[in-house]
Tab-separated table of C-alpha atoms in Angstrom:
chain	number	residue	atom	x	y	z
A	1	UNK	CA	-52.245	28.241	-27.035
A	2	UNK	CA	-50.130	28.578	-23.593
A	3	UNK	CA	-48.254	31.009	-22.595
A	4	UNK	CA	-45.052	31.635	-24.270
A	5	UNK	CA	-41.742	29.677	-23.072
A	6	UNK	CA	-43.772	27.333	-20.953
A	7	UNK	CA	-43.863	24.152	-22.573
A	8	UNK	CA	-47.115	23.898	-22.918
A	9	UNK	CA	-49.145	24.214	-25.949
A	10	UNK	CA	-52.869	23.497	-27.378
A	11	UNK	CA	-53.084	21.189	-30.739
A	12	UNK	CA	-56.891	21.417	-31.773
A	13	UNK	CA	-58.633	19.312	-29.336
A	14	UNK	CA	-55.685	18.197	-27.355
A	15	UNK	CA	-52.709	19.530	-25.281
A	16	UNK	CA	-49.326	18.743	-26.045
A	17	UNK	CA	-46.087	19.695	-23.784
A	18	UNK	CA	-42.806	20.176	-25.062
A	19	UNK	CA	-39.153	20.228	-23.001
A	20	UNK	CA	-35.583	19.650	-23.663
A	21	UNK	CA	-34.046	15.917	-22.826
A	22	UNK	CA	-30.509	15.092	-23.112
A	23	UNK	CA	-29.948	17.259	-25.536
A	24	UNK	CA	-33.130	16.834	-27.794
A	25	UNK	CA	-36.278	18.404	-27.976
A	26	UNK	CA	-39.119	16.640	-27.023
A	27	UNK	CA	-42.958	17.233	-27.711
A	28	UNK	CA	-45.758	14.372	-26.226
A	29	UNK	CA	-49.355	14.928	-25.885
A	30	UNK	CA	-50.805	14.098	-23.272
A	31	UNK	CA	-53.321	11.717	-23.233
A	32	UNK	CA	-56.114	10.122	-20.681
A	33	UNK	CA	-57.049	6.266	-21.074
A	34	UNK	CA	-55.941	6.276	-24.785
A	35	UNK	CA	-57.810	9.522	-25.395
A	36	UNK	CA	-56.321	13.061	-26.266
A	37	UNK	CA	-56.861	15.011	-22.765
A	38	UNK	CA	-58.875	17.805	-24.283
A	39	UNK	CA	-57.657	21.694	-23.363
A	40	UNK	CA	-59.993	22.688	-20.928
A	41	UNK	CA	-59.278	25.353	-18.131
A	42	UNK	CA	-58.501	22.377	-15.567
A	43	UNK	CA	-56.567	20.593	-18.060
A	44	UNK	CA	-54.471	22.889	-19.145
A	45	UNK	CA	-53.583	24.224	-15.555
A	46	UNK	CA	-52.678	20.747	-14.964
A	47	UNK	CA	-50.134	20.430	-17.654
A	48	UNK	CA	-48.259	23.569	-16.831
A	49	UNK	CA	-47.918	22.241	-13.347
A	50	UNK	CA	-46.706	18.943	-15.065
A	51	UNK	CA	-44.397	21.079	-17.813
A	52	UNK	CA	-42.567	22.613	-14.770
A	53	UNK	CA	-42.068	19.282	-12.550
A	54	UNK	CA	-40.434	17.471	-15.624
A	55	UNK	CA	-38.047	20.741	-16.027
A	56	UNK	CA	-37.401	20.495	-12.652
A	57	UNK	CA	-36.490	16.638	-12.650
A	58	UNK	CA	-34.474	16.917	-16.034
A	59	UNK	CA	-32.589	19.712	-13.938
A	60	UNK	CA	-31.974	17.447	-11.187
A	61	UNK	CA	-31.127	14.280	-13.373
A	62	UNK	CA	-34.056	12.430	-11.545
A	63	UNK	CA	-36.437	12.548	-14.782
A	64	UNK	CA	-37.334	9.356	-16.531
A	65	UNK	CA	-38.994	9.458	-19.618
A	66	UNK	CA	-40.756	6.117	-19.096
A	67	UNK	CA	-41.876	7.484	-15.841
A	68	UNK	CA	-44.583	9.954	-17.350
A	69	UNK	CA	-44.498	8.630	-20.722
A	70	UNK	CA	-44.637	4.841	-20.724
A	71	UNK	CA	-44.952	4.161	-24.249
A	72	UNK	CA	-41.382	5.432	-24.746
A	73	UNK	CA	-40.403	2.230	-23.082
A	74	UNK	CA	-37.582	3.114	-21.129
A	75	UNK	CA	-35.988	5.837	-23.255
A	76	UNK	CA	-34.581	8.449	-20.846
A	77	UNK	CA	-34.381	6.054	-17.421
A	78	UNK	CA	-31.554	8.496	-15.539
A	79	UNK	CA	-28.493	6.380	-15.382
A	80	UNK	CA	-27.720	5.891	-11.733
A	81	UNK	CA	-24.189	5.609	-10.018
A	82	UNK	CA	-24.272	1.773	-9.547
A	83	UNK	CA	-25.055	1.440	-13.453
A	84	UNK	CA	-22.442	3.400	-13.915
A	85	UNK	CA	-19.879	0.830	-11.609
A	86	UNK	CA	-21.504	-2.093	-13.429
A	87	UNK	CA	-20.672	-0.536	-16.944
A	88	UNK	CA	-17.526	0.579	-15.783
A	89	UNK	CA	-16.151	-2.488	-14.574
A	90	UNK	CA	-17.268	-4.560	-17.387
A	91	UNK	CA	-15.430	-2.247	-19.449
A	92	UNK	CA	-11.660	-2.950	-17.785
A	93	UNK	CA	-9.557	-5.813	-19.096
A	94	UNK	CA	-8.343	-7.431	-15.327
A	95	UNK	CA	-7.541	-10.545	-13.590
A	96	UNK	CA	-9.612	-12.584	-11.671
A	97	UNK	CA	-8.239	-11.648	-8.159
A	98	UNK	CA	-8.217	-7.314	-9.610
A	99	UNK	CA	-11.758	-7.688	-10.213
A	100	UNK	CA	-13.081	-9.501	-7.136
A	101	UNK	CA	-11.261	-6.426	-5.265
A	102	UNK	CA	-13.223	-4.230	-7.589
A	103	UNK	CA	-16.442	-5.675	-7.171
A	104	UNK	CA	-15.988	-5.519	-3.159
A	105	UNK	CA	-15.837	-1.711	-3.259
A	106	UNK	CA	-18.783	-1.752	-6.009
A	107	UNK	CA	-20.712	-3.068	-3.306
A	108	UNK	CA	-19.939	-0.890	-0.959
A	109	UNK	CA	-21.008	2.074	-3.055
A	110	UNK	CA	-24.116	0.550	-3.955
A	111	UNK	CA	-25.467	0.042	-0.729
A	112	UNK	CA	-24.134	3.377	1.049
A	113	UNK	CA	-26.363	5.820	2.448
A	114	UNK	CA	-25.622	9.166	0.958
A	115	UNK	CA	-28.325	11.216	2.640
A	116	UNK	CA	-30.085	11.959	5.463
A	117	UNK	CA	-32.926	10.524	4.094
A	118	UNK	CA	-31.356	6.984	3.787
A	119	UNK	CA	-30.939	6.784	-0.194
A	120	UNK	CA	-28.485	4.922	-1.459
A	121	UNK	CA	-25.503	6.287	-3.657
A	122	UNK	CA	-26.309	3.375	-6.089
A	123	UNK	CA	-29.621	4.194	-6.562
A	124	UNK	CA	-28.564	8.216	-6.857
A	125	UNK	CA	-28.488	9.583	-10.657
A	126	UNK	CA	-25.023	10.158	-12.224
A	127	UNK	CA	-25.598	13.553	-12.765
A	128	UNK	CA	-26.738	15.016	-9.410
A	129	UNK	CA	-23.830	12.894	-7.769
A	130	UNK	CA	-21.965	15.686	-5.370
A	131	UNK	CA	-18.672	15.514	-3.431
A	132	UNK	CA	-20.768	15.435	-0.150
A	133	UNK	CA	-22.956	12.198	-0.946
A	134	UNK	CA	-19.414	10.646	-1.511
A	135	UNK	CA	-18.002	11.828	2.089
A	136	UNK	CA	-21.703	11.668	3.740
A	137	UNK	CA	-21.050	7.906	2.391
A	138	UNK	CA	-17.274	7.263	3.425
A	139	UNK	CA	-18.797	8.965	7.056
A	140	UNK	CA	-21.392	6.334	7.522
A	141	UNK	CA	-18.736	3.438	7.677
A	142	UNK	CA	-16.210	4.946	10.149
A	143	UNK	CA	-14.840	1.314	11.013
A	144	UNK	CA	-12.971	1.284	7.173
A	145	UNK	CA	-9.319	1.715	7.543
A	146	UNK	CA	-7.380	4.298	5.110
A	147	UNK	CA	-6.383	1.826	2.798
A	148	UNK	CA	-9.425	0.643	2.036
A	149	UNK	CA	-11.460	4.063	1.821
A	150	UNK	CA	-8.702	4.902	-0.346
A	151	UNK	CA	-9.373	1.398	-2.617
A	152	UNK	CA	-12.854	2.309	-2.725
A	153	UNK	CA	-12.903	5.923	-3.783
A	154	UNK	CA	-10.359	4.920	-6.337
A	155	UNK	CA	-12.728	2.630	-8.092
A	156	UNK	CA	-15.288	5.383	-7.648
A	157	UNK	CA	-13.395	7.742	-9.305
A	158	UNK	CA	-12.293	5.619	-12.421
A	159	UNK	CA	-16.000	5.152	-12.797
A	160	UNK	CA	-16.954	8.648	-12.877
A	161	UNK	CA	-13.776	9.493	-15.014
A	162	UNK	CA	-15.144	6.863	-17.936
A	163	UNK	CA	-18.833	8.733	-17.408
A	164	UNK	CA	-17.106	12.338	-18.175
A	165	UNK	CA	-15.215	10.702	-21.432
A	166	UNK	CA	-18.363	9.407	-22.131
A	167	UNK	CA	-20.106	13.093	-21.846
A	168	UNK	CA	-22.408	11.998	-19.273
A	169	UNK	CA	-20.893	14.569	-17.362
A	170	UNK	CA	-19.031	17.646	-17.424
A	171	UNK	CA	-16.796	17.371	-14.444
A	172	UNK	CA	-15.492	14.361	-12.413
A	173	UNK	CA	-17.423	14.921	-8.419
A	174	UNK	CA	-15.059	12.238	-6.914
A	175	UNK	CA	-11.416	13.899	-8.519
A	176	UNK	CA	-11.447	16.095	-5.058
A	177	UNK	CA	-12.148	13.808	-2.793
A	178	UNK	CA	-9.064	13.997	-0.814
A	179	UNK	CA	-6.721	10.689	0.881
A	180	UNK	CA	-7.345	9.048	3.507
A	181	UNK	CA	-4.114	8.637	5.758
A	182	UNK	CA	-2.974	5.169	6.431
A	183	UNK	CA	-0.202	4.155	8.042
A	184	UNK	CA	1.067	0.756	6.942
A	185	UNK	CA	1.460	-1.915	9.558
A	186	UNK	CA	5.187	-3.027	10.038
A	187	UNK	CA	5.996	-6.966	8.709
A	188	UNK	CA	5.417	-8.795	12.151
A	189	UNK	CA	7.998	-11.840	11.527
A	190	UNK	CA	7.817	-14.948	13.644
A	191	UNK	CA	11.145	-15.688	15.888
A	192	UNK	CA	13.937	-18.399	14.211
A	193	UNK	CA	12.862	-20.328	17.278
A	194	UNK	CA	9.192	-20.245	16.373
A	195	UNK	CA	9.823	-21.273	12.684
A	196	UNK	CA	11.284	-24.289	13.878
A	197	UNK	CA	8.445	-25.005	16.531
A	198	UNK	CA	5.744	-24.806	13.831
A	199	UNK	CA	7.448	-27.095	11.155
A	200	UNK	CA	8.093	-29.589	14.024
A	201	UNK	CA	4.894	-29.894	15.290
A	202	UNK	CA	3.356	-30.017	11.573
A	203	UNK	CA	5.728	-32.655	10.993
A	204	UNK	CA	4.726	-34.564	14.069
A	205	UNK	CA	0.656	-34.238	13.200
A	206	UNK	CA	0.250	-33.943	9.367
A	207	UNK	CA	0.855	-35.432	5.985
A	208	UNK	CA	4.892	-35.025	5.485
A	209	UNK	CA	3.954	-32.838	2.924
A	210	UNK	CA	2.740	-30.036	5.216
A	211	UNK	CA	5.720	-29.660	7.300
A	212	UNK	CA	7.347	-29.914	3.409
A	213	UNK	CA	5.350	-27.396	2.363
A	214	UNK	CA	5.624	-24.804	5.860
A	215	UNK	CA	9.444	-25.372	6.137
A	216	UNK	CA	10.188	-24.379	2.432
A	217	UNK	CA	7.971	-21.145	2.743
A	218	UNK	CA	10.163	-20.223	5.405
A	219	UNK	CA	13.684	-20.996	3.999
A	220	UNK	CA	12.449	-19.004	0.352
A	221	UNK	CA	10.153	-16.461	1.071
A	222	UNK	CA	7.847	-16.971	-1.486
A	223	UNK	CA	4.546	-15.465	-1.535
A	224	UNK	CA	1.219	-18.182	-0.904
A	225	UNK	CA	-0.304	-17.502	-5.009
A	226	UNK	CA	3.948	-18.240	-5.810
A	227	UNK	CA	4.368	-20.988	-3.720
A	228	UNK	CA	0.706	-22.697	-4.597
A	229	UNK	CA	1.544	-21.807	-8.379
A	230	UNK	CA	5.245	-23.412	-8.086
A	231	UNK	CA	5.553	-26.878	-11.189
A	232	UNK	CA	8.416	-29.290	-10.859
A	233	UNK	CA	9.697	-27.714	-14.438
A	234	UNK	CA	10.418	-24.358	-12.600
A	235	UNK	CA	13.237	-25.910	-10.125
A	236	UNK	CA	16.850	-26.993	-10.906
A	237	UNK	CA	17.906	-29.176	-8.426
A	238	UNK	CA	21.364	-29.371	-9.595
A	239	UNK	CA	21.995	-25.803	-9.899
A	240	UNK	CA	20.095	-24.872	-6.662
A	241	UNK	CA	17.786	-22.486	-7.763
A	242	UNK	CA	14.536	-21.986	-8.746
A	243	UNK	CA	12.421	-19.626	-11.056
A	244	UNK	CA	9.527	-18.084	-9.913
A	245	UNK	CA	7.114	-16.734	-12.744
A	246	UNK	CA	3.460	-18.214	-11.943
A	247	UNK	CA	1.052	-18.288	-9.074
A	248	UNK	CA	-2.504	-19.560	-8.004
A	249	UNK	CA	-4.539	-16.554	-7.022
A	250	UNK	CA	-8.047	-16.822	-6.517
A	251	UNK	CA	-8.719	-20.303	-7.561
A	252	UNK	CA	-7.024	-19.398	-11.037
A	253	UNK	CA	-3.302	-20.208	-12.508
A	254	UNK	CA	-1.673	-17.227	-13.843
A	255	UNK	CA	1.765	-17.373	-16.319
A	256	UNK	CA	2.957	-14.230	-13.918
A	257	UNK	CA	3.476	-13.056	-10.484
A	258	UNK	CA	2.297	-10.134	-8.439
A	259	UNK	CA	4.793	-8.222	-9.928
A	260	UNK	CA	5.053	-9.552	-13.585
A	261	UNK	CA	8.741	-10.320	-13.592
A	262	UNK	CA	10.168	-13.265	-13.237
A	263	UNK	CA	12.504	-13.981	-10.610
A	264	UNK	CA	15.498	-16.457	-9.621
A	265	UNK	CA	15.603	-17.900	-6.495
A	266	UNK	CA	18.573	-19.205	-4.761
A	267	UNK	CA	17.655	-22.696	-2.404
A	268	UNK	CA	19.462	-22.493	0.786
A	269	UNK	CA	20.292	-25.620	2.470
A	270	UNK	CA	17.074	-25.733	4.418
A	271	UNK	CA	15.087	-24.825	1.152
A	272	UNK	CA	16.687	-27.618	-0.585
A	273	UNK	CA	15.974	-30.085	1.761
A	274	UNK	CA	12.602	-29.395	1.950
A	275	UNK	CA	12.185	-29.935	-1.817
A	276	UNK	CA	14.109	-33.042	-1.966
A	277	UNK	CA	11.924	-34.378	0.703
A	278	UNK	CA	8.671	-33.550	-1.312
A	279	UNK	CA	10.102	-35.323	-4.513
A	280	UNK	CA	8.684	-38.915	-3.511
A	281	UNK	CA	5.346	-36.850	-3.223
A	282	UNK	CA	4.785	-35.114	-6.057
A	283	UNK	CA	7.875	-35.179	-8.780
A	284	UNK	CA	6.298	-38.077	-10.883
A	285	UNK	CA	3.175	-35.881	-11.697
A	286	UNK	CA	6.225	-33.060	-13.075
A	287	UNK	CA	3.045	-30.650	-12.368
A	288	UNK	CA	2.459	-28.578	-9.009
A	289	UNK	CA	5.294	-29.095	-5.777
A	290	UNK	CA	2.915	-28.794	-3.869
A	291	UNK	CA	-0.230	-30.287	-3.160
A	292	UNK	CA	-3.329	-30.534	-0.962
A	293	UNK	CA	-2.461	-34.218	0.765
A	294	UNK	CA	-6.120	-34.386	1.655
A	295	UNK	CA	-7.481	-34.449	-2.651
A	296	UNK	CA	-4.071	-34.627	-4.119
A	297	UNK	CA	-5.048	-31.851	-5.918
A	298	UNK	CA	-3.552	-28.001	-6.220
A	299	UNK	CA	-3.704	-25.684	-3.751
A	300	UNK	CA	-6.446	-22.851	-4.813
A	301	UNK	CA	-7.059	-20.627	-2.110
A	302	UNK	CA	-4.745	-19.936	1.235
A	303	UNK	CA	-8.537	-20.245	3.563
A	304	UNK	CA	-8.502	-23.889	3.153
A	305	UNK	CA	-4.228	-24.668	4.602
A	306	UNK	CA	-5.135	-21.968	6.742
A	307	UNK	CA	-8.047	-23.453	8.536
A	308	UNK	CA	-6.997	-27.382	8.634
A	309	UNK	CA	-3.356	-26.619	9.032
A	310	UNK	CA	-1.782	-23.192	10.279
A	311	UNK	CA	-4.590	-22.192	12.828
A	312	UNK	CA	-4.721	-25.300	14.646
A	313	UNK	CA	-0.783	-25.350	14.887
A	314	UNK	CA	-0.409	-22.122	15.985
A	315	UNK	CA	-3.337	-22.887	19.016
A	316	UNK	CA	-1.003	-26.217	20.063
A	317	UNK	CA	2.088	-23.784	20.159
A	318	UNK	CA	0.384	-21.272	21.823
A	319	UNK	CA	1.873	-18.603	19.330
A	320	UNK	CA	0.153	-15.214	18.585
A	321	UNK	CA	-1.366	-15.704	15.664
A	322	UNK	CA	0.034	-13.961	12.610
A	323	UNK	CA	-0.855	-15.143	8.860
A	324	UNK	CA	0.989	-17.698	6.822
A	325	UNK	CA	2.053	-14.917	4.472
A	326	UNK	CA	4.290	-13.865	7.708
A	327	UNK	CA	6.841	-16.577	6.564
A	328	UNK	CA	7.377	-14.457	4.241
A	329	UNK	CA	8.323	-11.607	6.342
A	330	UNK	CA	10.568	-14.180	8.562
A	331	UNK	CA	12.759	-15.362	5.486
A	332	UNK	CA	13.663	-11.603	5.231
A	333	UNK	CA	14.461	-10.752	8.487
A	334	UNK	CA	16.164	-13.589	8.678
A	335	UNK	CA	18.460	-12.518	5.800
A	336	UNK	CA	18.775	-9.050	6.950
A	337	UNK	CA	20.286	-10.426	10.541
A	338	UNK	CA	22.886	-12.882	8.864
A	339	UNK	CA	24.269	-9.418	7.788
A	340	UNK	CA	23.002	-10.138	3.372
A	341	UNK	CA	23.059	-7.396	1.227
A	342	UNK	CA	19.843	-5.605	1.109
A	343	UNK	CA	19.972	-5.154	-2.566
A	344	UNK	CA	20.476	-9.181	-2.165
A	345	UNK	CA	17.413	-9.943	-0.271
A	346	UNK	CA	15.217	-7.592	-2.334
A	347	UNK	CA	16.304	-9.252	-5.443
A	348	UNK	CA	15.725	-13.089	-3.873
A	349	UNK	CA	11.762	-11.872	-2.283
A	350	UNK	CA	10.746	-9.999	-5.916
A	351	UNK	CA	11.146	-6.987	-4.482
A	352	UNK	CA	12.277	-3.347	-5.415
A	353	UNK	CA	15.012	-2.355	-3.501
A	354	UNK	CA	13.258	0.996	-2.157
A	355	UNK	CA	10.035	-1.184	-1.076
A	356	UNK	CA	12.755	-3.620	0.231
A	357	UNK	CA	14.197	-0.970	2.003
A	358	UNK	CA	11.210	0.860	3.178
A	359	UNK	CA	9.838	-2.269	4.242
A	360	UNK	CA	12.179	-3.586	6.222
A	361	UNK	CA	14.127	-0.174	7.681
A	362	UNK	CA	13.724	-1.789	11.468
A	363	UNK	CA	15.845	-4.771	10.782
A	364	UNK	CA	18.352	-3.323	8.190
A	365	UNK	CA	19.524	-0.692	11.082
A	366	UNK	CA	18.847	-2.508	14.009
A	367	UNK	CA	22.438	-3.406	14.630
A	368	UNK	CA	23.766	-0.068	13.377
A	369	UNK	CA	21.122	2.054	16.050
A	370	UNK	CA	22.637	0.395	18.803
A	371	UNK	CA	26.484	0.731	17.452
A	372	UNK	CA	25.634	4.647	16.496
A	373	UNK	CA	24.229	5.526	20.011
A	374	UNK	CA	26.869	3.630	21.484
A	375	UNK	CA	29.257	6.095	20.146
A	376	UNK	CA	27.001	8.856	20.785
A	377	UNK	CA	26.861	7.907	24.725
A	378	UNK	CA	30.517	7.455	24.503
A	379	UNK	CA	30.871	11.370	23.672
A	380	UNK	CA	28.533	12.358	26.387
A	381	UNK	CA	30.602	10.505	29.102
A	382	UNK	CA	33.862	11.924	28.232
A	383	UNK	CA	32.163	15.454	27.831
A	384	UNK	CA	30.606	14.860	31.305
A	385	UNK	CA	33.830	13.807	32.285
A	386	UNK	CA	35.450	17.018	31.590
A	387	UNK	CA	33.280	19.415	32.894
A	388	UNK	CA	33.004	17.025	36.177
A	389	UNK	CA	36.028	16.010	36.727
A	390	UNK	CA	36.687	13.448	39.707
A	391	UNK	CA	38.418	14.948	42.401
A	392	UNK	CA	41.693	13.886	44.118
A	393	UNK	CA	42.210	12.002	46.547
C-alpha cells in the first residue's frame, strides 16, 4: 500500500492513484503499453511523484484529465479564458453591429500577452485568471484609448460574471479592475460656409443624388445607419416632417434606431428641397430615399460613400478632414446659433436633453460667455475708475 493521504495506492499487481477533480473523486491505474504498471520500488516512486504533479496542476487549474489519462477523452480539459468569451458571447441575445463590437475586444483578449513569459490570456485557464494578467494585458497595448480599454474590460468582465453564475468560479478577477479615464472629444462641426462648398462641388462632380443625399444630412441631422435606413413611407411631404424609426447598420436593416425611440423630424426649407429633388430618383421604388447611384441599390455600410464620395471632395476643397457623421454635429450647431431651444434641437437629433446639453455646452453659451464677461469687464473699469480717478485739468 502507499503511504497514507498520498494518492497513491497498490491493487494486487498494479498501482492505482487517486485525487480529487472538480469536485469528484477520481481513482485510475496506471498502466504501461496496455499493461498494469506493476508496484515495484521504481514504480511506485514514480507515481507519488506523478500523484503530487496532478495535485499541483488541479490546484493551479492547468490539469487536464486527457492529458495523463487519454482514454477519458477529453473529460477534465481546463476551460480557458477565450472558451469562456466564445461561450459567453454565444450566450447574449444582440444585434449584428453589438456583436461585431464584442467580438473585436474578444480578440483582443485572446491574443494578449499576460505574462512575462509571452502566454496568452486566451490560452490561460479560467480559474488561475488574476487581476494582474488582466492589467499586465491592458499594459502591453499602451496605444488603446480609455474608451476602448474600458469596452474591452467590460466584455471581459460580463464573461467572467456568467463563469461565477455558472460556479466555475468563486469570485469575479476582472470586477476590480478599475476605469480607464477618457475624455470625450468635442463635436468638431464643419463651418455654414463649408457645408455649402461640399454640396456644391458634389453637385458639380457626382450623380444628383449625392449632392441630394450630402445636402439633406446637413439640413436634418440624421445619423448615417438613419439616413441609409430612411423608406419613402416614413416622409410626409405635405406636412413637412418625417419619422425616423429604422436604420442600416452593419450591412443589416433594423425596425429601430440607436436609441429605440422613434422620432419626428421637422424638414426645414433646405431639407425639403433636397427631398423633393431626390423624388424623380427614387419615389417610384416607395422603398429606400436614398440610394447608391453606382448599383441602384441601398446603402449598407458608410466605408463605401466615404471612399468614392466624401474623401475625394474634401481633398478638392482642401478641407480638414472630419467624418460624414460631422454633418451631424453641423445641423446642431447650426440650430444652437439661430438662437432654437435646446430642449428643441435635442428633441429634432434623438437626443436626451442632458446628452444634448452636455454635448453641445460650447455652442449653447457661446454668445452668453462673451455677454457675461462683458458685464464683468464693465465692473472692473468703473471700479478701476474709482480708485484711479482722472485728474483735473
Amino acid at each position: 500500500m502507499g503511504r497514507k493521504g498520498s494518492g497513491v495506492e497498490v491493487r494486487g499487481n498494479s498501482i492505482r492513484i487517486q485525487f480529487t477533480f472538480n469536485g469528484e473523486v477520481l481513482r485510475r491505474t496506471l498502466n504501461l503499453d496496455g499493461e498494469p504498471l506493476r508496484p515495484t520500488a521504481a514504480n511506485l516512486k514514480y507515481a507519488h511523484r506523478l500523484a503530487a504533479e496532478i495535485r499541483e496542476r488541479i490546484r493551479f487549474g492547468s490539469f487536464s484529465l486527457a492529458e495523463y489519462f487519454p482514454a477519458d477523452g477529453d473529460v477534465g480539459q481546463p476551460l480557458t479564458v477565450g472558451t469562456q468569451l466564445d461561450d459567453w458571447l454565444a450566450a447574449q441575445r444582440l444585434e449584428a453591429s453589438t456583436i461585431a463590437g464584442y467580438s473585436s475586444a474578444i480578440r483582443f483578449w485572446k491574443a494578449a500577452v499576460c505574462d512575462r513569459r509571452g502566454a496568452t490570456l486566451g490560452d490561460r485557464p479560467v480559474r488561475i485568471l488574476k487581476h494582474s494578467d488582466v492589467l499586465t494585458a491592458l499594459a502591453s497595448r499602451p496605444d488603446l484609448t480609455g474608451k476602448t480599454v474600458n469596452n474591452y474590460v467590460s466584455v471581459l468582465r460580463k464573461a467572467m460574471e456568467l463563469a461565477v453564475a455558472d460556479k466555475t468560479l468563486s469570485t469575479n478577477p476582472v470586477s476590480a479592475v478599475a476605469r480607464a479615464k477618457h475624455q470625450k472629444p468635442l463635436p468638431d462641426p464643419f463651418s455654414r460656409e463649408e457645408a455649402e462648398a461640399i454640396v456644391a462641388d458634389m453637385a458639380s462632380h457626382y450623380p444628383a443624388p449625392i449632392a441630394n443625399y450630402v445636402e439633406f444630412k446637413f439640413f436634418t441631422g440624421l445619423r448615417t445607419s438613419e439616413s441609409f435606413g430612411l423608406h419613402w413611407r416614413d416622409v410626409d411631404l405635405a406636412g413637412k416632417h418625417l419619422v425616423v424609426h429604422r436604420a442600416i447598420v452593419r450591412g443589416v436593416e433594423k425596425l429601430n434606431t440607436k436609441t429605440h425611440t422613434a422620432r419626428q423630424v421637422i424638414l426645414n426649407s433646405r431639407a425639403l428641397a433636397a427631398i423633393q429633388r431626390q423624388r424623380k430618383h427614387t419615389q417610384m421604388r416607395d422603398q429606400h430615399v436614398f440610394l447608391d447611384p453606382r448599383y441602384e441599390e441601398p446603402w449598407f455600410e458608410e466605408r463605401a460613400f466615404r471612399r468614392t464620395y466624401w474623401e475625394p471632395t474634401l481633398r478638392r476643397l482642401r478641407l480638414r478632414y472630419r467624418p460624414p457623421y460631422n454633418t451631424r454635429h453641423t445641423y446642431a450647431t447650426m440650430m444652437l446659433m439661430a438662437g432654437m431651444r435646446p430642449a428643441f434641437c435635442a428633441k429634432q437629433l434623438g437626443h436626451s436633453v442632458e446628452m444634448f446639453l452636455r454635448t453641445y455646452a460650447k455652442w449653447i453659451d457661446g454668445d452668453h460667455n462673451a455677454l457675461e464677461m462683458g458685464r464683468l469687464e464693465a465692473a472692473l473699469a468703473s471700479d478701476l475708475s474709482q480708485i484711479y480717478p482722472k485728474k483735473g485739468r
